[in-house]
Amino acid sequence: MKRFVYQQLLPITILACLSVPVQAATTVNINNIVGMMDIEEIIDPSSSSADTCDEKNLTTLRFALNDKVIEEDLMLTPFLFELGDIFSIKLVEDLRVCSRQHRVDLWIGIKLPDGGEIFMIETDEFPYTGFTSEPQPFTTDLESSNHSISLLSNFEVRKGFSGNYDFYAAYTEADTKIGSLLFTLRSNRPSVKLVLGR
């Protein structure tokens, strides 16, 4: 299969989905939620559990919108961003691997408004992340990590990008293929739902 890597948020694919209606849902504004932790509270080394080893659950992953961490009780909440709004989304890691034999791969996927799915990958050129329709991990063979990965930075919601976008991530055993992801999970499976330009 020919590989497609996009440096922006797949404008061709998304523009082709303009006729897809946005599903009605109760949405919230990220700025209206109080009591959310900042990223710094999660990636502070003093709060990390990286020195704790558990072979069955090696890491905790969380998404953050505008540097506010999305906890488990908010993962099913659709966050609304209107036309002209600007937002950033990051993935916060706390990876701990018991031994070199337990290394993992990181997968980051996005479900698109038309029901399609794309995967984020690392690239050699700025902004160092890209997108592909071919299933593959974001990065592979990891031992430890305690930081945040910028997925979209200062993204402005424009016409042509309307719809529902579901981001999800997971660590799996190294060298796992797409069909076996659910059987080789080595982390929680966080998600964040975005409704753009409704």
Short mmCIF file of C-alpha atoms in Angstrom, two decimals:
data_model
loop_
_atom_site.label_atom_id
_atom_site.label_comp_id
_atom_site.label_asym_id
_atom_site.label_seq_id
_atom_site.Cartn_x
_atom_site.Cartn_y
_atom_site.Cartn_z
CA MET A 1 0.00 0.00 0.00
CA LYS A 2 1.30 3.41 -0.89
CA ARG A 3 2.19 5.44 2.16
CA PHE A 4 0.75 8.91 2.60
CA VAL A 5 2.29 11.28 5.13
CA TYR A 6 0.69 14.64 5.75
CA GLN A 7 2.37 17.54 7.52
CA GLN A 8 -0.92 19.33 8.18
CA LEU A 9 -4.22 17.92 9.42
CA LEU A 10 -5.03 16.08 6.20
CA PRO A 11 -6.71 18.99 4.41
CA ILE A 12 -7.49 16.88 1.35
CA THR A 13 -9.14 14.11 3.35
CA ILE A 14 -11.04 16.45 5.60
CA LEU A 15 -12.27 18.71 2.81
CA ALA A 16 -13.66 15.62 1.14
CA CYS A 17 -15.74 15.03 4.28
CA LEU A 18 -17.48 18.42 4.34
CA SER A 19 -20.86 16.91 3.61
CA VAL A 20 -20.67 14.68 6.69
CA PRO A 21 -23.00 16.14 9.33
CA VAL A 22 -21.74 16.70 12.86
CA GLN A 23 -23.55 14.40 15.24
CA ALA A 24 -25.62 16.14 17.86
CA ALA A 25 -24.08 15.79 21.31
CA THR A 26 -23.88 17.62 24.58
CA THR A 27 -20.58 19.47 24.36
CA VAL A 28 -18.55 21.50 26.82
CA ASN A 29 -16.03 24.30 26.57
CA ILE A 30 -12.64 23.35 28.03
CA ASN A 31 -12.40 26.81 29.63
CA ASN A 32 -15.57 26.22 31.65
CA ILE A 33 -14.23 23.20 33.56
CA VAL A 34 -12.60 23.93 36.90
CA GLY A 35 -10.25 21.79 38.95
CA MET A 36 -8.35 20.26 36.03
CA MET A 37 -4.66 19.53 36.52
CA ASP A 38 -2.00 21.31 34.48
CA ILE A 39 0.54 19.27 32.51
CA GLU A 40 3.33 20.40 34.85
CA GLU A 41 1.63 18.57 37.72
CA ILE A 42 1.77 15.31 35.75
CA ILE A 43 5.28 15.41 34.30
CA ASP A 44 6.98 16.76 37.41
CA PRO A 45 9.58 14.07 38.27
CA SER A 46 8.51 14.17 41.90
CA SER A 47 5.02 13.01 40.90
CA SER A 48 6.18 10.38 38.42
CA SER A 49 5.74 6.69 39.10
CA ALA A 50 8.51 5.80 36.64
CA ASP A 51 10.43 3.90 39.31
CA THR A 52 7.48 1.56 39.86
CA CYS A 53 7.43 -1.53 37.67
CA ASP A 54 4.27 -3.42 36.76
CA GLU A 55 4.58 -5.73 33.76
CA LYS A 56 0.82 -5.73 33.12
CA ASN A 57 0.30 -1.97 33.17
CA LEU A 58 3.55 -0.25 32.33
CA THR A 59 2.40 3.27 31.71
CA THR A 60 -0.22 5.91 32.15
CA LEU A 61 -1.17 8.05 29.18
CA ARG A 62 -3.32 11.18 29.30
CA PHE A 63 -4.40 13.73 26.72
CA ALA A 64 -4.26 17.45 27.48
CA LEU A 65 -6.23 20.24 25.80
CA ASN A 66 -4.70 23.70 26.15
CA ASP A 67 -2.38 22.22 28.80
CA LYS A 68 -5.32 20.97 30.90
CA VAL A 69 -5.15 17.23 31.55
CA ILE A 70 -8.20 15.18 30.51
CA GLU A 71 -8.84 12.68 33.28
CA GLU A 72 -10.72 9.41 32.83
CA ASP A 73 -14.10 10.79 33.89
CA LEU A 74 -13.97 13.32 31.03
CA MET A 75 -12.85 10.99 28.23
CA LEU A 76 -16.41 10.59 26.88
CA THR A 77 -17.13 14.32 27.04
CA PRO A 78 -17.10 16.04 23.61
CA PHE A 79 -15.13 19.30 23.77
CA LEU A 80 -16.48 22.00 21.46
CA PHE A 81 -14.30 24.43 19.51
CA GLU A 82 -16.09 26.95 17.28
CA LEU A 83 -14.81 28.47 14.04
CA GLY A 84 -11.90 30.77 14.86
CA ASP A 85 -11.07 29.04 18.14
CA ILE A 86 -7.44 28.04 18.66
CA PHE A 87 -6.42 24.98 20.64
CA SER A 88 -3.48 22.69 21.33
CA ILE A 89 -3.54 19.00 22.11
CA LYS A 90 -0.76 17.01 23.77
CA LEU A 91 -0.19 13.47 24.97
CA VAL A 92 1.33 13.16 28.45
CA GLU A 93 3.41 10.05 29.14
CA ASP A 94 4.63 8.25 32.25
CA LEU A 95 6.31 5.14 30.88
CA ARG A 96 8.15 2.57 32.97
CA VAL A 97 9.52 -0.62 31.47
CA CYS A 98 10.66 -3.46 33.73
CA SER A 99 13.40 -4.74 31.43
CA ARG A 100 14.67 -4.49 27.87
CA GLN A 101 12.45 -7.47 27.01
CA HIS A 102 9.37 -5.41 27.88
CA ARG A 103 9.87 -2.49 25.50
CA VAL A 104 6.77 -0.98 23.95
CA ASP A 105 5.45 0.85 20.89
CA LEU A 106 3.30 3.98 21.11
CA TRP A 107 0.22 4.19 18.86
CA ILE A 108 -1.75 7.42 18.31
CA GLY A 109 -4.88 7.27 16.17
CA ILE A 110 -7.58 9.70 15.06
CA LYS A 111 -11.09 8.77 13.96
CA LEU A 112 -12.32 11.25 11.34
CA PRO A 113 -15.81 12.68 10.74
CA ASP A 114 -16.41 10.35 7.78
CA GLY A 115 -15.63 7.26 9.86
CA GLY A 116 -12.11 6.88 8.47
CA GLU A 117 -9.02 6.55 10.63
CA ILE A 118 -5.50 7.95 10.44
CA PHE A 119 -2.37 7.43 12.52
CA MET A 120 0.17 9.92 13.80
CA ILE A 121 3.85 9.23 13.12
CA GLU A 122 7.16 10.88 13.91
CA THR A 123 8.93 12.65 11.03
CA ASP A 124 12.41 14.08 10.53
CA GLU A 125 11.16 17.54 9.55
CA PHE A 126 9.36 20.24 11.53
CA PRO A 127 6.82 19.93 13.11
CA TYR A 128 8.20 16.38 13.58
CA THR A 129 4.77 14.76 13.47
CA GLY A 130 2.78 13.64 10.47
CA PHE A 131 -0.23 11.56 9.52
CA THR A 132 -0.64 8.38 7.55
CA SER A 133 -3.57 6.24 6.47
CA GLU A 134 -1.37 3.17 6.81
CA PRO A 135 -1.57 1.64 10.32
CA GLN A 136 1.76 2.09 12.11
CA PRO A 137 2.96 3.21 15.54
CA PHE A 138 3.97 6.76 16.36
CA THR A 139 7.27 5.53 17.77
CA THR A 140 8.73 2.12 18.59
CA ASP A 141 10.93 0.18 21.01
CA LEU A 142 10.60 2.52 23.99
CA GLU A 143 12.02 1.93 27.47
CA SER A 144 11.08 5.05 29.41
CA SER A 145 9.51 8.44 28.89
CA ASN A 146 8.12 11.12 31.19
CA HIS A 147 7.15 14.14 29.12
CA SER A 148 4.48 15.50 26.81
CA ILE A 149 4.22 15.12 23.03
CA SER A 150 2.72 18.02 21.09
CA LEU A 151 0.19 16.60 18.61
CA LEU A 152 -1.41 19.84 17.40
CA SER A 153 -0.08 23.24 18.44
CA ASN A 154 -2.13 26.45 18.19
CA PHE A 155 -4.49 24.86 15.68
CA GLU A 156 -7.16 27.26 14.42
CA VAL A 157 -10.57 25.84 13.59
CA ARG A 158 -11.36 26.89 10.01
CA LYS A 159 -14.06 26.13 7.48
CA GLY A 160 -13.47 22.70 6.03
CA PHE A 161 -12.43 21.15 9.34
CA SER A 162 -15.88 20.81 10.91
CA GLY A 163 -16.86 17.52 12.46
CA ASN A 164 -16.16 15.03 15.22
CA TYR A 165 -12.58 13.91 15.82
CA ASP A 166 -11.71 11.18 18.32
CA PHE A 167 -8.05 10.97 19.39
CA TYR A 168 -6.84 7.84 21.16
CA ALA A 169 -3.48 6.41 22.21
CA ALA A 170 -1.99 3.25 23.71
CA TYR A 171 1.26 1.49 24.44
CA THR A 172 1.53 -2.07 23.16
CA GLU A 173 4.15 -4.77 23.16
CA ALA A 174 6.92 -3.89 20.71
CA ASP A 175 6.38 -5.02 17.11
CA THR A 176 2.63 -5.49 17.54
CA LYS A 177 0.55 -5.36 14.35
CA ILE A 178 -2.68 -3.37 14.09
CA GLY A 179 -4.92 -6.44 14.37
CA SER A 180 -3.42 -7.46 17.71
CA LEU A 181 -3.34 -4.12 19.53
CA LEU A 182 -6.12 -4.92 21.99
CA PHE A 183 -4.41 -8.17 22.99
CA THR A 184 -1.00 -6.64 23.71
CA LEU A 185 -1.88 -3.42 25.55
CA ARG A 186 0.70 -2.24 28.05
CA SER A 187 -1.11 0.91 29.16
CA ASN A 188 -4.47 2.47 29.64
CA ARG A 189 -6.18 3.62 26.41
CA PRO A 190 -7.03 7.31 26.83
CA SER A 191 -9.16 9.21 24.37
CA VAL A 192 -10.40 12.73 23.81
CA LYS A 193 -13.36 13.76 21.68
CA LEU A 194 -13.31 17.06 19.79
CA VAL A 195 -16.24 18.70 18.01
CA LEU A 196 -14.94 21.37 15.64
CA GLY A 197 -16.99 24.19 14.16
CA ARG A 198 -20.45 22.89 14.99
#
